[in-house]
Amino acid sequence: MHPMPGHHQAVGGALEDKIQKPSIFHQHKISDLIQRRVASSAAASTLLGSTRSASIEPYNDYGKSVFIGRIADEYLKKHGSSGDILKDPMWTKTHADTVAKAVLDWAVDRGANTYCHWFQPMASSGVRHGQTGQVQNMMMKFNRNTNDVEFDFDGKNLIKGETDGSSYPNGGLRATHQAGGYLALDTSSPIFLRGDTIFIPSAFVSYYGAALDEKTPLLRSNAAISKHGKRLLKHLGLDIGDRAVVSNIGLEQEFFLVPREQYYRRPDLQLAGRTIMGRDAPRGQEMCDHYMAPPSLANPALACMQEIQDECWRLGIPLKTRHREVAPNQYEFAPLYGYNTTQVDQNLMVMQIIEEVSARHGLAALLQEKPFNDVNGSGKHNNWSIATEDGIMMLHPKAINAATGNPAAFAVIMSAIIAAVNEHGDLMRMAIASPGNDFRLGACEAPPAIVSTYLGDDITFYLSHFKDGKGEGEYIPSLKTLDLGTREVLPFEVPAEDRNRTSPFPYGGARFEFRAVGSSQNVSLVNTVINTIVAEKFAEFSDRIDAGEEPHDIARQALNDNWRVVFNGNNYDEAVQKELTERGIWRIDSGVEAIARLTAEKNIKLFEKMKVLTKEECESRQTILHDHYTGTVEIEAKCMIDMIQQHIIPSVKAAGIGPLGDLEAAVATLKGALKEVHDSEDSYKKAQLSRVLRLETMIDIRAVCDAAEEVVPANLWTLATYKELLFLDCHTSVPTEQEPTFYDE
């Protein structure tokens, strides 16, 4: 990443020539030590200096690399139009050539000469770099008559593309002799520029229109929640006409940063994204000392995060919040919320930028859900809300009640959502069944695999009275005053509701937070599910109102029938988990079994009724998700075999101590388990066998490997240890006599 002309460099651009490049690790070790010291000093100097120029100026380049707003308007006016045409998707039919000319001018002015239709293949989470697909084409042609180079980019190039879809996962939706994949521009997410390339967010479908991507079902679910949300609002007193109901999300992104030279000493981290073995360090997160601690100027993490923010801002990604998380070397970014398709696209780019920028700072970013044992894993909290296109928030009681003129509007909408969560909790669990979440759900940093919703005492009290016919008045959130008993800090108000970090789907005031989402996931499926199940309930309510029933009566019945899913207590408590299970709330501990719910009869009917997925598309996605799980486990098992044979056994032999016989037997066990997986014909069965291999066999073998690490002397252990990986603030490696430290200077 190079700073754009005139870009204020206090945030990140000026660091590029000062920080270490990945190739530095292949140079002389003394030079490496010097470079690290120089980089750290340069970063500290820049960061400390940045406070002297605090102003709006560093953010003048915010969104300069996105074709939207003032930038689009400026270039479209040169061609006799304006940015207003982009507000109506019909521009792809009426003004495609005009927009293409403006985009070309903008690209040339920004030094770009290439474009691509940028799409999201199914089930790429945690494997594919960037999780997206693209074929990059130059925006020019070569004139055969004059041998001159000419620009070549028109409306057809912009709005549609075709590529070979033969090697993308398709779950039987298409055959190799039907390999066409068709790309269509998504008008809901803006075109952006990075490097020399224009990125055109696109849907990816087969010749017959079957969704081969993650985005198309999300767009269909947006249509469903808009259609049926508008119907329900009209019944509640608000006719929004041609305006849409939209789904907004905000995505909190957690990740780890580890020293890159140690990352290169871990084949499992490089190939599988997590440590499949490794003895716990003497220090973990017992003291919560990393959580929201001051960023340290003694390591490159802060400079890395600042550069990530800087690059994201230029792409119009409002990455506002950064902080340390609970586990050592764990961090988090959070943006402002926005329209769901835009937010998904931006989050995919955020993850890619995190990985790429970290390498420039001598770090490796780990986005997988559980890269280390016995410390917190990473999530991606999905804050979901719905609103009218012009900003009336449907989950904000005061706003929606005022807009509808109906004091019970909020209660009716909430009753539909509660019913959706209770009835379709299996689909919510399916949507977060990523391979990495195997090690996270139910642990102390993520809600258990029991799908309930937290509302808080105030709303619970209000809705309880509403369902029992004891009152229909407007819900007014209460506040409470905290008085610290000091002169210096005056009494202040806080919300009456506390946070419930143990609930998978808590209400947080104008939004629900789906907390169990995995950090490496593309959240399109997550939001497709939430939109669809809520849209179905909105449709059901509207159908019954059309048939003559009263909204109040429908809402009361829905609350009474589904009240069991409301739970405000501690979901981590095992006794509570037993109680919730006995209530009949959806509980699916196995991600593999959760995936299998995608083709349950009720769920196929749901998706077909809402026109989000066909039966064939549901079946294909289930197959792909099971294959994705199996492939992930196969990579991990093969890594474990290699690490035992090439590292641990040689170390044990060199040391003359350790469980050599058990290690040799473990290799045979792993190979036998892999053969059993390979010999199975069915995707579901393969995934079931893979889960046993991963969560039983490999965990037992890990204990043997960790026992070897415990007794082999450090100088004979060739794999990077947790001590070397997890503590950027503390240098835990001891230089050898041949590697002088700076104290020798």
C-alpha positions in Angstrom: 0.0 0.0 0.0 1.4 3.4 -1.1 0.1 6.6 0.3 -2.0 8.6 -2.2 -0.8 12.0 -3.4 -1.2 14.6 -0.6 -2.1 11.9 2.0 -1.4 12.9 5.5 1.1 10.2 6.7 0.9 10.5 10.4 -1.5 7.6 10.7 0.2 4.9 8.6 1.6 5.7 5.1 4.9 7.1 6.4 5.7 3.8 8.2 6.0 1.7 5.1 9.6 2.4 4.3 10.6 2.1 8.0 8.9 -1.2 9.0 10.5 -4.5 8.3 9.4 -6.4 5.2 8.8 -10.2 5.3 12.0 -10.8 3.4 14.0 -9.5 6.3 13.7 -12.9 8.0 15.8 -14.4 5.2 18.7 -12.0 6.0 21.5 -12.2 8.5 20.1 -12.5 12.1 22.1 -9.6 13.4 20.7 -7.4 10.7 17.2 -8.7 11.6 17.7 -7.6 15.3 18.8 -4.2 14.2 15.9 -3.8 11.7 13.4 -4.7 14.4 14.8 -2.1 16.7 14.8 0.6 14.0 11.3 -0.3 13.1 10.1 -0.2 16.6 11.7 3.2 17.2 10.4 4.6 14.0 6.9 3.4 14.7 7.0 4.8 18.3 8.3 8.2 17.0 5.6 8.4 14.4 2.8 7.4 16.7 3.9 9.8 19.4 4.3 12.6 16.9 0.8 12.0 15.5 -0.8 13.6 18.6 0.7 16.9 17.6 -1.3 17.1 14.4 -4.7 16.1 15.7 -7.2 17.6 13.2 -9.7 16.5 10.5 -6.9 16.8 7.9 -5.6 13.2 8.2 -9.1 12.0 7.2 -9.5 14.1 4.1 -8.8 11.0 2.0 -11.6 9.0 3.7 -13.6 7.3 1.0 -11.5 8.7 -1.8 -11.2 5.2 -3.2 -15.0 4.6 -3.4 -17.2 5.6 -6.3 -20.0 7.1 -4.3 -21.2 10.4 -3.0 -19.3 13.5 -4.0 -16.7 11.6 -5.9 -19.2 9.8 -8.1 -21.1 13.1 -8.5 -18.0 14.9 -9.7 -17.1 12.4 -12.4 -20.7 11.8 -13.5 -21.3 15.5 -14.0 -18.4 15.5 -16.6 -20.6 13.2 -18.6 -23.9 15.1 -18.3 -25.3 13.2 -15.3 -25.0 13.2 -11.5 -24.5 10.9 -8.6 -28.2 10.8 -8.0 -28.7 8.2 -10.8 -26.8 5.7 -8.6 -29.6 5.7 -6.1 -31.9 3.8 -8.4 -30.7 0.3 -9.5 -32.3 0.9 -12.9 -29.1 2.9 -13.9 -27.7 -0.5 -15.0 -30.3 -0.5 -17.7 -30.5 3.2 -18.5 -27.1 4.8 -17.8 -24.6 1.9 -17.8 -22.3 3.5 -20.4 -22.4 6.9 -18.7 -21.4 5.3 -15.4 -18.7 3.2 -17.1 -17.1 6.4 -18.6 -17.2 8.1 -15.2 -15.6 5.1 -13.5 -12.9 4.9 -16.2 -12.0 8.6 -15.7 -11.9 8.1 -12.0 -9.7 5.0 -12.3 -7.3 6.7 -14.6 -7.0 9.8 -12.4 -6.3 7.4 -9.5 -3.6 5.5 -11.4 -5.7 2.4 -12.0 -5.9 0.5 -15.3 -7.6 -2.8 -14.3 -11.0 -3.9 -13.1 -12.6 -7.1 -11.8 -16.0 -8.4 -10.8 -15.5 -9.2 -7.2 -17.6 -12.1 -5.8 -17.9 -14.4 -2.8 -17.6 -18.2 -3.5 -19.5 -20.4 -1.1 -17.8 -21.7 2.0 -14.5 -20.0 1.6 -14.2 -19.0 5.3 -10.9 -19.7 6.9 -9.3 -21.1 3.8 -9.3 -18.7 0.8 -7.1 -15.5 1.2 -9.6 -12.7 1.1 -12.5 -15.1 0.8 -13.4 -13.7 -2.6 -13.0 -14.5 -6.3 -11.9 -12.2 -9.1 -10.4 -12.2 -12.6 -8.6 -9.0 -13.2 -8.8 -7.5 -16.7 -7.1 -4.4 -18.0 -9.3 -1.5 -19.0 -7.7 -1.2 -22.4 -7.2 -2.9 -25.7 -4.5 -3.1 -28.3 -5.5 -1.8 -31.7 -4.3 -4.3 -34.3 -4.3 -1.8 -37.1 -2.3 1.0 -35.4 -0.6 -1.0 -32.7 -1.8 1.7 -30.3 -3.1 1.1 -26.8 -6.7 2.3 -26.3 -9.0 2.4 -23.3 -11.7 -0.3 -23.4 -14.3 -0.2 -20.6 -18.0 0.3 -21.4 -21.4 -0.4 -19.7 -21.3 -4.0 -20.7 -17.9 -4.5 -19.1 -19.2 -2.8 -15.9 -22.5 -4.5 -15.2 -21.9 -8.1 -16.3 -19.1 -10.6 -16.5 -18.6 -14.3 -17.2 -16.0 -16.6 -15.8 -15.1 -20.3 -15.5 -17.1 -21.6 -12.5 -15.9 -25.2 -12.8 -13.6 -25.4 -9.8 -15.7 -23.5 -7.3 -17.7 -25.5 -4.8 -21.2 -26.0 -6.2 -22.7 -29.0 -4.3 -24.2 -30.4 -7.5 -25.7 -27.2 -8.8 -23.7 -27.5 -12.0 -21.5 -30.0 -13.8 -18.0 -29.5 -15.4 -19.6 -29.5 -18.8 -21.8 -26.6 -17.6 -19.0 -24.5 -16.2 -20.2 -21.0 -16.9 -20.4 -18.6 -14.0 -22.2 -15.3 -14.5 -21.4 -12.1 -12.7 -23.8 -9.3 -12.2 -23.0 -6.0 -10.6 -24.6 -5.5 -7.1 -25.9 -1.9 -7.0 -26.3 -2.1 -3.2 -22.5 -2.1 -2.5 -20.3 0.6 -4.0 -17.5 0.1 -6.5 -14.1 0.7 -5.0 -10.4 1.0 -5.9 -7.4 -0.6 -4.4 -3.9 -0.5 -5.9 -4.3 -0.4 -9.7 -7.6 -2.3 -9.7 -11.3 -1.3 -9.7 -13.4 -3.8 -7.7 -17.0 -4.2 -8.8 -19.1 -6.0 -6.1 -21.1 -8.7 -7.9 -23.4 -11.7 -7.5 -22.2 -15.0 -8.9 -24.8 -17.5 -10.4 -25.0 -20.4 -12.8 -26.4 -20.3 -16.3 -29.8 -21.3 -14.8 -29.7 -18.7 -12.1 -28.7 -20.9 -9.2 -26.8 -19.0 -6.5 -23.1 -20.1 -6.5 -22.1 -17.4 -4.0 -22.8 -16.1 -0.5 -24.2 -12.7 -1.7 -27.2 -13.7 -3.9 -29.2 -15.4 -1.0 -28.5 -12.3 1.2 -29.9 -10.0 -1.5 -33.0 -12.2 -1.9 -33.5 -12.2 1.9 -33.2 -8.4 1.8 -36.1 -8.4 -0.7 -38.1 -10.7 1.6 -37.7 -8.6 4.7 -38.4 -5.4 2.8 -41.6 -6.8 1.2 -43.1 -8.2 4.4 -41.7 -5.6 6.7 -43.5 -2.9 4.7 -46.7 -5.0 4.9 -46.5 -5.2 8.7 -45.6 -1.5 9.1 -48.7 -0.6 7.0 -50.9 -2.7 9.3 -49.3 -0.9 12.3 -50.0 2.5 10.9 -47.0 3.4 8.8 -47.2 3.3 5.0 -43.7 3.9 3.6 -44.7 3.7 -0.1 -41.9 3.0 -2.4 -39.3 3.1 0.3 -37.7 -0.1 1.5 -37.2 -1.8 4.8 -33.5 -2.4 5.1 -31.3 -4.6 7.3 -28.3 -3.0 8.8 -25.4 -4.7 10.6 -22.2 -3.7 12.4 -19.5 -6.3 12.6 -16.9 -6.5 15.5 -13.8 -8.3 14.2 -11.5 -10.1 16.6 -8.1 -11.5 15.6 -4.6 -12.3 16.9 -1.2 -10.8 15.9 1.8 -13.0 16.4 5.5 -12.5 15.6 6.0 -13.6 12.0 9.3 -15.3 12.5 7.7 -17.6 15.1 4.7 -18.1 12.8 7.1 -19.5 10.2 8.1 -22.1 12.7 4.5 -23.4 13.0 3.3 -25.4 10.0 -0.2 -25.7 11.6 -0.6 -22.0 11.9 0.5 -21.4 8.3 -1.6 -24.1 6.7 -4.6 -24.6 9.1 -4.8 -21.3 10.9 -4.7 -22.8 14.4 -2.3 -24.6 16.6 -3.2 -28.3 16.6 -0.7 -28.9 19.4 1.2 -26.8 21.9 1.8 -26.8 25.6 0.2 -23.9 27.5 2.5 -21.1 28.5 3.1 -20.5 32.2 1.1 -17.3 31.7 -2.3 -17.0 29.9 -5.2 -14.6 30.5 -5.5 -15.3 34.2 -5.0 -11.7 35.1 -7.0 -10.2 32.2 -3.9 -8.0 31.8 -4.3 -7.7 28.0 -7.9 -6.7 28.0 -8.3 -3.1 26.9 -4.8 -2.4 28.2 -2.8 0.6 26.7 -1.4 -0.2 23.3 2.3 -0.7 23.7 4.9 1.3 21.8 7.4 -1.4 22.4 6.0 -3.7 19.7 4.6 -3.1 16.2 1.0 -4.0 16.9 -0.3 -0.4 17.3 1.5 0.8 14.2 0.0 -2.2 12.3 -3.5 -1.4 13.5 -3.1 2.3 12.6 -2.0 1.4 9.1 -5.0 -1.0 8.8 -7.3 1.8 9.8 -5.7 4.2 7.4 -6.1 1.9 4.4 -9.6 1.0 5.3 -10.6 4.7 5.7 -9.5 5.3 2.1 -11.8 2.5 1.0 -14.7 4.2 2.9 -14.7 1.6 5.6 -15.5 3.4 8.9 -13.2 1.3 11.1 -13.7 3.5 14.2 -12.8 1.3 17.2 -9.6 -0.5 18.1 -8.5 -2.2 21.3 -6.8 -5.1 22.9 -8.9 -8.1 23.6 -8.9 -10.7 26.5 -6.3 -13.2 25.3 -2.6 -12.3 24.9 -1.9 -10.8 21.4 -5.7 -10.6 20.7 -7.1 -7.4 19.2 -10.4 -6.1 17.9 -11.7 -3.6 15.3 -15.3 -2.4 15.0 -16.8 -0.1 12.3 -19.9 2.0 12.3 -22.9 0.1 11.2 -24.3 0.2 7.7 -26.4 -1.6 5.1 -25.7 -5.4 5.3 -24.4 -6.1 1.8 -22.0 -3.2 2.1 -20.9 -4.2 5.5 -20.2 -7.8 4.5 -18.2 -6.6 1.5 -16.2 -4.2 3.7 -15.6 -6.9 6.4 -14.2 -9.2 3.8 -11.8 -6.5 2.7 -11.0 -5.6 6.4 -9.9 -9.2 7.0 -7.7 -9.2 3.8 -6.1 -5.9 4.8 -5.4 -7.2 8.3 -3.6 -10.2 6.9 -1.6 -8.2 4.3 -0.7 -5.2 6.5 0.4 -7.3 9.4 3.1 -8.9 7.2 4.6 -5.5 6.5 5.0 -5.1 10.3 6.8 -8.4 10.9 3.5 -9.9 12.2 1.1 -12.6 11.2 -2.6 -12.1 11.6 -4.7 -15.1 12.8 -8.4 -14.8 12.0 -9.4 -18.3 12.8 -11.8 -18.8 15.7 -9.6 -20.7 18.1 -5.9 -20.5 17.2 -4.7 -21.2 20.7 -5.8 -23.7 23.4 -7.0 -22.6 26.8 -7.2 -18.8 26.0 -10.1 -17.0 24.4 -10.9 -17.5 20.8 -12.1 -14.9 18.4 -15.6 -14.0 17.3 -17.3 -11.5 15.0 -20.3 -10.1 16.8 -23.1 -9.4 14.2 -25.1 -6.5 15.4 -28.4 -6.7 13.4 -31.1 -4.2 13.1 -33.9 -3.2 10.7 -35.1 0.2 9.6 -37.0 2.0 6.9 -34.8 3.3 4.0 -35.1 6.8 5.4 -33.9 5.8 8.9 -36.8 5.0 11.1 -35.4 2.3 13.4 -37.9 -0.6 13.8 -36.2 -1.9 16.9 -36.1 1.4 18.7 -39.3 1.6 20.8 -39.7 5.4 20.8 -38.8 5.8 17.1 -41.1 3.1 15.7 -44.0 3.9 18.0 -43.9 7.6 17.1 -43.6 6.9 13.4 -46.6 4.5 13.3 -48.6 6.4 15.9 -49.2 3.0 17.5 -47.9 2.6 21.1 -47.9 -1.2 20.7 -45.9 -1.3 17.4 -42.6 -2.1 19.1 -44.3 -5.0 21.0 -45.7 -6.5 17.9 -42.4 -6.4 16.0 -40.5 -7.8 19.0 -43.1 -10.7 19.3 -42.5 -11.6 15.7 -38.7 -11.7 16.2 -39.0 -13.8 19.4 -41.2 -16.3 17.6 -38.7 -16.5 14.7 -35.8 -17.2 17.1 -37.8 -19.9 19.0 -39.0 -21.6 15.8 -35.9 -21.4 13.8 -33.1 -21.5 16.3 -31.7 -24.5 14.4 -31.1 -22.4 11.4 -29.3 -19.7 13.5 -27.1 -22.5 14.9 -26.5 -23.8 11.4 -25.4 -20.3 10.2 -22.6 -20.2 12.8 -21.4 -23.8 12.3 -18.0 -22.8 11.0 -15.2 -25.3 11.7 -13.4 -23.0 14.1 -16.5 -22.6 16.2 -16.2 -26.3 17.2 -13.7 -25.1 19.8 -15.4 -21.9 20.8 -19.2 -22.4 21.3 -19.9 -23.2 24.9 -16.6 -22.0 26.2 -16.2 -19.0 28.5 -15.8 -16.5 25.6 -18.9 -17.5 23.5 -22.5 -18.4 24.2 -23.3 -22.1 24.3 -24.9 -23.9 21.3 -28.3 -23.2 22.8 -30.2 -20.5 21.0 -32.1 -18.2 23.4 -32.5 -14.5 23.4 -31.8 -12.0 26.2 -34.2 -9.0 26.4 -33.3 -7.5 29.8 -35.5 -7.1 32.8 -37.3 -4.0 31.6 -38.4 -5.3 28.2 -39.1 -8.7 29.6 -41.4 -7.1 32.2 -43.1 -5.0 29.6 -43.7 -7.8 27.1 -44.7 -10.2 29.9 -47.5 -7.8 30.8 -48.4 -7.3 27.2 -48.8 -11.0 26.5 -50.8 -11.5 29.7 -53.2 -8.7 28.8 -52.1 -6.6 31.8 -51.1 -3.5 29.9 -50.6 -2.2 26.4 -48.9 1.2 27.1 -45.8 2.4 25.4 -42.5 0.8 26.4 -40.2 3.6 27.8 -36.7 2.4 28.6 -35.8 3.3 32.2 -32.5 4.8 33.4 -30.8 4.5 36.7 -28.5 6.9 38.4 -25.1 5.9 39.8 -23.8 8.0 42.7 -20.2 7.3 43.6 -20.4 9.4 46.7 -17.6 11.7 45.6 -17.4 15.5 45.0 -15.3 15.1 41.9 -17.5 12.7 40.0 -21.1 13.8 40.0 -24.0 11.3 39.8 -24.6 10.1 36.3 -27.2 8.1 34.4 -26.7 4.7 32.8 -29.1 2.3 31.0 -31.2 0.2 33.3 -30.2 -2.9 31.4 -26.8 -4.5 31.9 -25.0 -6.4 29.1 -25.4 -10.2 28.9 -22.3 -11.5 27.3 -23.5 -15.1 27.7 -26.6 -14.9 25.5 -26.2 -15.8 21.8 -28.8 -13.3 20.7 -29.3 -10.4 23.1 -31.3 -7.2 22.5 -29.0 -4.2 22.9 -31.2 -1.3 22.4 -32.3 -0.8 18.7 -30.5 -3.9 17.6 -29.9 -7.6 18.4 -26.3 -8.8 18.7 -25.7 -12.3 17.3 -22.7 -13.0 19.5 -21.8 -16.6 18.5 -20.6 -15.8 14.9 -17.1 -17.0 14.1 -14.3 -14.5 13.4 -13.3 -16.0 10.1 -16.8 -16.3 8.7 -18.3 -14.5 5.8 -21.5 -13.4 7.6 -23.7 -13.4 4.5 -25.4 -16.7 5.5 -25.8 -15.5 9.1 -27.7 -12.4 7.9 -29.6 -14.4 5.2 -31.0 -16.6 8.0 -31.9 -13.8 10.4 -33.6 -11.8 7.6 -35.5 -14.8 6.3 -36.8 -16.1 9.6 -38.0 -12.6 10.6 -39.5 -11.9 7.2 -41.5 -15.1 7.5 -43.0 -14.0 10.8 -43.8 -10.6 9.4 -45.5 -12.3 6.5 -47.4 -14.6 8.9 -48.6 -11.7 11.0 -49.6 -9.7 7.9 -51.5 -12.6 6.4 -53.5 -13.0 9.7 -54.2 -9.3 9.9 -55.4 -9.4 6.3 -57.7 -12.2 7.3 -59.3 -10.0 10.0 -57.3 -10.7 13.2 -56.0 -7.9 15.4 -52.2 -7.2 15.6 -52.4 -7.2 19.4 -54.0 -10.6 19.6 -51.5 -12.1 17.1 -48.6 -10.7 19.0 -49.9 -11.9 22.4 -50.4 -15.4 21.1 -46.9 -15.4 19.5 -45.3 -14.3 22.9 -47.2 -17.0 24.8 -46.3 -19.7 22.4 -42.6 -18.8 22.2 -41.9 -17.3 25.6 -39.6 -20.2 26.5 -36.8 -18.8 24.3 -36.5 -15.6 26.4 -33.8 -16.0 29.0 -32.0 -13.3 30.9 -29.7 -15.3 33.1 -26.2 -16.8 32.9 -26.1 -19.1 29.8 -22.7 -20.4 30.8 -24.0 -22.1 34.0 -24.3 -25.8 33.3 -27.5 -26.1 35.5 -29.1 -23.3 33.4 -28.0 -25.1 30.2 -29.8 -28.2 31.4 -32.9 -26.1 32.3 -32.9 -24.5 28.8 -32.5 -27.9 27.1 -35.5 -29.2 29.1 -37.5 -26.2 28.0 -37.2 -27.5 24.4 -35.1 -24.6 23.1 -32.9 -25.5 20.1 -29.7 -27.1 21.3 -27.3 -28.6 18.7 -23.8 -29.1 20.1 -22.3 -30.5 16.9 -21.6 -28.1 14.1 -21.9 -31.0 11.7 -25.4 -31.9 12.9 -26.3 -28.2 12.8 -25.4 -28.0 9.1 -27.6 -30.9 8.4 -30.6 -28.9 9.6 -30.4 -26.8 6.4 -32.3 -29.5 4.5 -34.9 -30.2 7.2 -38.4 -30.1 5.7 -39.5 -27.0 7.6 -36.4 -25.1 6.6 -36.6 -25.9 2.9 -40.3 -24.7 3.0 -39.2 -21.5 4.7 -36.6 -20.6 2.2 -38.8 -21.5 -0.8 -41.7 -19.6 0.7 -39.6 -16.5 1.1 -37.9 -17.0 -2.3 -34.5 -17.0 -0.8 -33.2 -20.5 -1.6 -34.6 -23.4 -3.6 -34.6 -26.9 -2.4 -31.6 -27.6 -4.7 -29.8 -24.6 -3.4 -30.3 -25.7 0.2 -29.1 -29.2 -0.6 -26.0 -27.9 -2.4 -25.1 -25.6 0.5 -25.4 -28.4 3.0 -23.1 -30.5 0.9 -20.6 -27.7 0.5 -20.6 -26.9 4.2 -20.0 -30.5 5.1 -17.2 -30.8 2.5 -15.7 -27.6 3.9 -15.7 -29.0 7.4 -14.1 -32.3 6.2 -11.5 -30.5 4.1 -10.5 -28.3 7.1 -10.1 -31.4 9.4 -8.1 -33.2 6.7 -5.6 -30.3 6.5 -5.3 -30.3 10.3 -4.7 -34.0 10.5 -2.1 -34.0 7.8 -0.3 -31.1 9.5 -0.3 -33.1 12.7 1.2 -36.1 11.0 4.0 -33.9 9.4 4.7 -32.1 12.7 5.0 -35.4 14.6 7.2 -37.0 12.0 9.4 -34.0 11.1 9.6 -32.2 14.4 8.5 -34.0 17.5 9.9 -37.5 17.0 13.3 -36.1 15.9 13.3 -33.8 19.0 12.4 -36.7 21.3 15.1 -38.8 19.8 17.7 -36.1 20.1 16.7 -35.5 23.7 16.5 -39.2 24.6 13.4 -38.5 26.5 9.7 -38.5 25.8 6.8 -40.7 24.7 8.4 -42.0 21.5 6.3 -45.1 21.2 3.1 -43.3 21.7 4.1 -40.7 19.0 4.8 -43.4 16.4 1.5 -45.1 17.2 -0.3 -41.7 16.9 0.9 -41.4 13.3 -0.6 -44.7 12.4 -3.9 -43.8 14.1 -4.2 -40.6 12.2 -3.5 -42.2 8.9 -6.1 -44.9 9.6 -8.7 -42.3 10.6 -8.0 -40.3 7.4 -8.4 -43.4 5.3 -11.8 -44.1 6.9 -12.9 -40.6 6.0 -11.7 -40.9 2.4 -13.4 -44.3 2.0 -16.8 -42.8 2.9 -18.9 -41.8 -0.1 -21.4 -39.5 1.5 -20.5 -35.8 2.4 -22.5 -35.9 5.6 -20.9 -39.2 6.8 -17.4 -37.8 5.9 -18.1 -34.8 8.1 -19.3 -36.9 11.0 -16.2 -39.1 10.9 -14.0 -35.9 10.6 -15.7 -34.5 13.7 -14.7 -37.6 15.7 -11.2 -37.4 14.3 -10.9 -33.8 15.2 -12.6 -33.6 18.6 -11.6 -37.0 20.0 -8.7 -38.7 18.2 -6.6 -35.5 17.6 -7.3 -34.1 21.0 -6.0 -37.3 22.6 -2.9 -37.2 20.3 -2.3 -33.6 21.1 -2.0 -34.5 24.8 0.9 -36.9 23.8 2.6 -34.2 21.7 2.3 -31.6 24.6 3.7 -34.2 27.0 6.8 -34.5 24.7 7.1 -30.7 24.6 7.0 -30.6 28.4 10.2 -32.8 28.8 12.3 -32.0 25.7 14.9 -29.3 26.4 14.0 -25.9 24.8 17.1 -25.9 22.6 16.0 -29.2 21.0 12.4 -28.2 20.4 12.1 -27.0 16.8 8.5 -25.7 16.9 7.6 -22.3 18.1 6.0 -22.5 21.6 3.1 -20.6 23.1 5.6 -18.6 25.0 7.2 -17.4 21.8 3.9 -16.8 19.9 1.7 -15.2 22.5 3.6 -12.4 24.1 4.5 -9.4 21.9 5.1 -7.3 25.0 7.6 -9.8 26.4 10.5 -11.3 24.5 10.6 -14.9 25.5 13.2 -16.3 23.1 16.8 -16.5 24.4 19.5 -15.5 21.9 22.2 -18.1 21.3 25.9 -17.2 21.9 26.2 -16.6 18.1 23.4 -14.0 18.1 24.7 -10.9 20.0 22.0 -8.8 21.7 21.9 -5.1 21.7 23.3 -5.2 25.2 26.5 -6.3 23.6 26.9 -3.1 21.7 
